[in-house]
Coordinates of C-alpha atoms in Angstrom, one line a residue:
M1 CA 81.8 84.6 112.5
T2 CA 82.8 87.9 114.1
A3 CA 82.7 87.3 118.1
T4 CA 80.6 89.6 119.8
V5 CA 82.2 91.8 121.9
E6 CA 81.0 93.6 124.9
A7 CA 82.6 96.6 127.1
P8 CA 82.9 95.9 131.3
A9 CA 79.5 95.9 132.8
S10 CA 79.9 98.7 135.0
R11 CA 80.5 100.5 131.6
R12 CA 77.9 98.8 129.4
S13 CA 75.0 101.8 129.9
A14 CA 77.4 104.5 130.4
G15 CA 75.8 107.1 128.0
S16 CA 78.1 109.9 129.2
D17 CA 81.2 107.9 128.4
F18 CA 82.0 110.0 125.0
A19 CA 81.2 113.2 126.9
P20 CA 84.6 113.6 128.4
L21 CA 86.1 112.9 124.9
S22 CA 84.0 115.2 123.3
R23 CA 84.8 118.1 126.0
E24 CA 88.3 117.0 125.5
V25 CA 88.5 117.3 121.5
R26 CA 86.2 120.5 121.5
D27 CA 88.6 122.6 123.6
S28 CA 91.8 121.0 121.8
G29 CA 90.7 122.9 119.1
L30 CA 91.1 120.0 116.3
L31 CA 87.4 120.5 115.3
E32 CA 87.9 123.7 113.9
R33 CA 87.9 124.2 110.8
R34 CA 90.9 123.9 108.1
R35 CA 90.3 126.2 105.2
G36 CA 93.7 126.6 103.7
Y37 CA 94.3 123.2 103.9
Y38 CA 91.0 122.8 101.6
A39 CA 91.8 125.6 99.6
W40 CA 95.1 124.2 98.7
A41 CA 93.6 120.6 98.3
I42 CA 90.8 121.1 95.7
G43 CA 92.5 123.7 93.9
V44 CA 95.9 121.2 93.2
N45 CA 92.9 118.5 92.7
V46 CA 91.7 120.4 89.9
A47 CA 94.4 121.6 88.7
A48 CA 95.9 117.8 88.1
T49 CA 92.5 116.7 86.3
A50 CA 92.5 119.8 84.1
A51 CA 96.6 118.7 83.3
I52 CA 95.5 115.4 82.3
W53 CA 92.7 116.0 80.8
A54 CA 95.2 118.4 78.6
A55 CA 97.9 115.7 78.5
V56 CA 95.2 113.6 76.4
A57 CA 94.7 116.4 74.2
W58 CA 97.9 116.8 73.5
A59 CA 98.9 112.7 72.8
G60 CA 96.0 112.8 70.7
A61 CA 94.7 109.3 69.1
T62 CA 97.2 106.9 70.2
W63 CA 97.4 104.3 72.7
W64 CA 99.3 105.8 74.7
A65 CA 97.2 108.3 75.6
V66 CA 94.4 105.8 77.3
L67 CA 97.2 105.1 79.8
L68 CA 96.6 108.6 81.1
A69 CA 92.9 106.9 82.7
V70 CA 95.5 105.6 85.5
P71 CA 96.4 109.4 86.7
L72 CA 92.6 110.4 86.1
A73 CA 91.5 107.7 88.2
L74 CA 94.0 108.8 91.2
A75 CA 92.8 112.4 90.9
S76 CA 89.1 111.5 90.6
A77 CA 89.6 109.0 94.0
R78 CA 90.5 112.5 95.8
T79 CA 87.5 114.2 93.9
G80 CA 85.7 111.5 95.5
F81 CA 87.5 112.1 98.7
L82 CA 86.7 115.7 99.0
G83 CA 82.9 115.6 98.0
H84 CA 83.2 112.9 101.2
D85 CA 84.5 115.7 103.2
A86 CA 82.0 118.6 102.0
G87 CA 79.6 115.8 102.8
H88 CA 80.0 116.1 106.4
R89 CA 80.9 120.1 106.2
Q90 CA 84.4 119.4 106.9
I91 CA 85.4 122.1 104.1
A92 CA 83.5 125.4 105.4
G93 CA 81.5 126.8 108.4
S94 CA 78.2 126.4 106.6
H95 CA 75.5 123.9 105.0
R96 CA 75.6 125.6 102.4
A97 CA 79.1 126.5 101.3
N98 CA 79.5 122.7 101.9
R99 CA 76.6 121.9 99.6
V100 CA 77.7 123.8 96.6
L101 CA 81.1 122.6 96.9
G102 CA 79.8 118.5 97.0
L103 CA 77.2 119.5 94.1
I104 CA 80.6 120.7 92.3
L105 CA 83.5 118.0 93.1
G106 CA 80.3 115.1 92.8
D107 CA 77.6 115.6 90.9
L108 CA 79.9 118.0 88.1
M109 CA 83.6 116.6 88.5
L110 CA 82.8 113.3 89.4
G111 CA 78.9 112.3 87.9
M112 CA 78.0 111.1 91.0
G113 CA 75.2 112.7 93.2
Y114 CA 75.7 114.6 96.1
G115 CA 72.1 114.3 97.1
W116 CA 72.2 110.3 96.9
W117 CA 76.0 110.1 98.3
N118 CA 74.4 112.1 101.1
D119 CA 71.3 110.4 102.0
K120 CA 73.3 107.0 101.8
H121 CA 76.2 108.1 103.9
N122 CA 74.5 109.5 106.4
R123 CA 72.2 107.1 106.7
H124 CA 75.4 104.5 107.6
H125 CA 76.9 106.6 109.7
A126 CA 73.9 107.1 112.5
N127 CA 74.1 103.1 112.3
P128 CA 76.9 101.5 111.2
N129 CA 76.6 97.7 110.4
H130 CA 73.4 97.8 111.3
V131 CA 71.6 95.4 108.8
D132 CA 68.3 97.2 109.3
K133 CA 69.4 100.4 108.7
D134 CA 72.9 100.6 107.0
P135 CA 72.2 100.5 103.7
D136 CA 76.4 99.6 103.4
V137 CA 75.6 96.0 104.8
G138 CA 71.7 95.8 103.6
E139 CA 70.1 93.5 101.2
G140 CA 72.2 93.9 97.7
P141 CA 74.4 91.7 95.6
L142 CA 76.5 90.8 98.2
A143 CA 76.1 89.0 101.5
W144 CA 77.3 90.5 104.6
T145 CA 75.4 88.2 107.1
R146 CA 74.5 84.2 106.9
E147 CA 70.4 85.2 107.1
Q148 CA 71.5 87.2 103.7
A149 CA 73.4 84.6 101.9
D150 CA 70.7 81.9 103.2
G151 CA 68.9 80.4 100.3
R152 CA 70.6 82.3 97.6
R153 CA 70.0 81.0 94.3
G154 CA 71.5 81.3 90.7
V155 CA 73.4 84.4 90.0
L156 CA 73.3 85.8 93.5
G157 CA 74.1 82.2 95.1
F158 CA 76.8 82.2 92.9
L159 CA 78.1 85.7 94.1
A160 CA 77.6 84.7 97.4
R161 CA 80.0 81.5 97.5
H162 CA 82.8 83.2 95.8
Q163 CA 81.9 86.9 96.9
A164 CA 85.3 86.8 99.2
R165 CA 87.4 86.1 95.9
L166 CA 84.9 88.4 93.5
F167 CA 84.9 91.4 95.7
F168 CA 88.1 93.2 94.1
P169 CA 87.1 91.9 90.6
L170 CA 83.3 93.3 91.1
L171 CA 84.6 96.3 92.6
T172 CA 85.5 97.3 89.0
L173 CA 82.1 97.8 88.1
E174 CA 81.5 100.8 91.3
G175 CA 82.1 103.5 89.2
F176 CA 79.5 102.9 86.9
N177 CA 77.4 101.5 89.8
L178 CA 78.0 105.0 91.7
K179 CA 76.5 106.9 89.0
V180 CA 73.4 104.5 88.0
N181 CA 72.4 105.0 91.6
S182 CA 73.0 108.8 91.7
V183 CA 70.2 109.0 88.6
L184 CA 67.8 106.5 90.4
Y185 CA 67.5 108.9 93.4
L186 CA 66.8 111.7 91.6
K187 CA 63.5 110.2 90.2
R188 CA 62.1 110.5 94.1
A189 CA 64.2 113.4 95.3
P190 CA 62.5 116.8 95.0
R191 CA 62.0 119.0 91.9
R192 CA 64.3 120.9 92.8
E193 CA 67.3 119.2 93.7
R194 CA 66.1 116.6 91.1
L195 CA 66.7 119.6 88.7
I196 CA 69.9 121.6 89.8
E197 CA 71.7 117.7 90.7
G198 CA 70.1 116.8 87.0
A199 CA 71.7 119.8 85.3
L200 CA 75.2 119.2 86.6
L201 CA 74.9 115.2 86.2
A202 CA 73.9 116.0 82.4
A203 CA 76.9 118.8 81.8
H204 CA 79.4 116.2 83.5
L205 CA 78.5 113.6 81.2
G206 CA 78.6 115.6 78.0
G207 CA 81.6 116.9 79.0
Y208 CA 83.3 113.7 79.9
V209 CA 82.0 111.6 77.2
G210 CA 82.6 114.8 74.5
M211 CA 86.2 115.2 75.6
A212 CA 86.9 111.2 75.4
F213 CA 85.7 111.2 72.1
S214 CA 87.3 114.2 70.6
F215 CA 90.6 113.7 71.3
L216 CA 90.7 110.0 71.0
S217 CA 89.1 107.4 68.5
P218 CA 86.0 105.8 69.3
A219 CA 87.6 102.1 70.1
Q220 CA 90.9 104.2 72.0
A221 CA 87.3 106.2 73.8
V222 CA 85.9 103.4 74.6
A223 CA 89.5 101.6 76.6
F224 CA 89.7 105.0 78.7
I225 CA 86.5 105.3 79.7
L226 CA 86.6 101.4 81.0
L227 CA 90.3 101.8 82.4
H228 CA 89.0 105.3 83.9
Q229 CA 85.8 103.9 85.7
A230 CA 87.8 100.1 86.3
L231 CA 90.3 101.7 88.2
F232 CA 88.3 104.7 90.0
G233 CA 86.0 102.0 91.2
V234 CA 88.6 100.0 92.8
H235 CA 90.6 102.8 94.0
L236 CA 87.5 104.2 96.0
G237 CA 86.0 100.7 97.0
A238 CA 89.4 99.3 98.1
S239 CA 89.3 103.0 100.2
F240 CA 86.4 102.1 102.0
A241 CA 86.6 98.0 102.2
P242 CA 88.6 97.9 105.7
N243 CA 86.4 100.1 107.6
H244 CA 83.8 97.9 109.0
K245 CA 83.9 94.9 107.0
G246 CA 84.0 91.6 109.7
M247 CA 83.5 94.1 112.4
E248 CA 80.6 94.1 115.3
M249 CA 77.0 94.2 113.8
P250 CA 74.6 95.4 116.9
A251 CA 71.1 93.3 116.7
D252 CA 68.0 94.5 116.8
G253 CA 67.6 95.2 120.6
K254 CA 71.2 96.3 121.4
R255 CA 71.1 99.7 122.6
W256 CA 74.8 101.3 122.4
D257 CA 75.6 104.5 122.9
H258 CA 77.4 106.6 120.7
L259 CA 80.8 106.2 121.6
R260 CA 80.1 101.8 121.3
R261 CA 78.0 102.5 118.4
Q262 CA 81.1 103.6 116.6
V263 CA 83.7 102.3 117.9
L264 CA 82.8 98.6 118.3
T265 CA 82.1 98.6 114.5
S266 CA 84.6 100.3 112.8
R267 CA 88.6 99.3 112.0
N268 CA 91.7 101.7 111.9
V269 CA 94.4 100.8 109.2
R270 CA 98.0 101.8 110.3
G271 CA 100.3 103.5 108.1
G272 CA 102.3 107.3 107.5
L273 CA 101.6 110.0 105.1
V274 CA 101.0 107.3 102.2
T275 CA 98.3 105.4 104.0
D276 CA 96.5 109.0 104.5
Y277 CA 96.9 110.3 101.5
M278 CA 95.9 107.4 99.4
L279 CA 93.0 105.8 102.0
G280 CA 91.3 110.2 101.8
G281 CA 91.9 109.9 105.8
L282 CA 89.1 107.1 106.1
N283 CA 92.3 104.7 107.5
Y284 CA 91.1 106.8 110.9
Q285 CA 87.7 105.3 110.5
I286 CA 87.1 104.9 114.8
E287 CA 87.8 109.0 114.6
H288 CA 85.7 109.6 112.1
H289 CA 83.2 108.3 112.9
L290 CA 82.8 110.0 116.3
F291 CA 83.4 113.4 115.1
P292 CA 82.0 113.0 111.4
S293 CA 83.2 116.9 110.6
I294 CA 86.6 117.4 112.6
P295 CA 88.5 118.1 109.2
R296 CA 90.5 115.5 107.9
P297 CA 94.2 116.5 108.3
N298 CA 93.2 116.5 112.1
L299 CA 92.5 113.0 112.1
R300 CA 96.1 111.8 112.8
K301 CA 95.9 114.2 115.1
V302 CA 93.0 113.0 117.3
Q303 CA 94.0 109.3 117.3
P304 CA 96.1 109.4 120.7
L305 CA 93.2 111.1 122.2
V306 CA 90.3 108.8 121.0
R307 CA 92.7 105.6 122.1
E308 CA 93.6 106.9 125.1
H309 CA 90.2 107.2 126.2
C310 CA 88.9 104.0 124.6
A311 CA 91.9 102.2 127.2
L312 CA 90.2 104.5 129.7
V313 CA 86.8 103.7 129.7
G314 CA 87.9 99.4 128.5
L315 CA 86.4 99.7 124.9
P316 CA 88.4 97.7 122.3
Y317 CA 90.5 100.0 119.8
V318 CA 91.0 97.7 116.6
E319 CA 94.0 98.9 114.1
T320 CA 95.1 97.0 111.9
G321 CA 97.8 97.3 108.9
L322 CA 96.3 97.8 105.5
I323 CA 96.9 94.0 104.5
E324 CA 95.7 92.7 107.4
S325 CA 92.4 94.4 107.2
Y326 CA 91.9 93.6 103.9
R327 CA 92.3 89.2 105.0
E328 CA 89.7 89.7 108.0
A329 CA 87.6 91.9 105.7
L330 CA 87.2 89.0 103.1
G331 CA 87.8 86.3 105.4
Y332 CA 84.7 87.4 106.8
M333 CA 82.7 88.0 103.6
H334 CA 84.8 83.9 102.8
E335 CA 83.0 83.0 106.1
V336 CA 79.2 84.1 105.5
G337 CA 79.1 82.4 102.1
E338 CA 79.9 79.3 103.6
P339 CA 76.7 77.6 104.2
L340 CA 76.2 78.1 100.3
R341 CA 79.7 76.4 99.4
S342 CA 78.6 72.9 101.9

């Protein structure tokens, strides 16, 4: 299992370690909104999504048109990243403007509930990798600790035993999983939120299914939807997978300040502009967790400040290549399921 990492004893309870870094980043101006960047990014993504659907309509009922699900999955992942940024208030200055953007990008364009995602993701950010508080590592089909895996039988036991091998195949279902959970969340949401998001989700479903079956034959439409959702789920899931799996998992009673809670549980992924694009900036996971509202294009710029500060206070700063990040994450998952294979 992952070894417990501790900062030097003299620093262990230093609640003010984050304050100097916070001041430095604030004074650098990197927390300021990048409205021009996001106007361009949203505009290009909406135009690309519309162009892909136009190409499906132009191609007509042909199996070649089904292959357009591939670029549509790429565009959908970009929409998801932008909705994620809106949820963290990276795009606009007001909560209301970010919420409107999140509803349009999430509910209307993706069919993924903005309210459900925000609730879940904010709990993750507050206590990353905490088994009892982070929904991303809570009880579910996969096991993130040996305690969760212990005693599993039947289908859940099979999944836990082979979860490292099954992880990416299971991601092909993630697109559908996001939609189902979005609808289930609305059952317990306030009435106003239920009406607004319910209407937007219904509009997405009607438009998405309607266009697919209008432009393609029934068999082609089903194939198009399955391919699109499978690739979208893999792309989105693969972008989040390297971030925390196999990193520190704080136990109850362990008190970490904000700096340690976010840095020790997160892993960065090295790479250039292509990596930034494909992972939606989530490859700067440490910086994103320390400063969730920092605009995505500024994450690369703030990285040297964060790395230098971690070295100054004696805190491990974990960064790997993309392949190595998957190897570590899957290796950890394989280790968790080991007792069930004995």
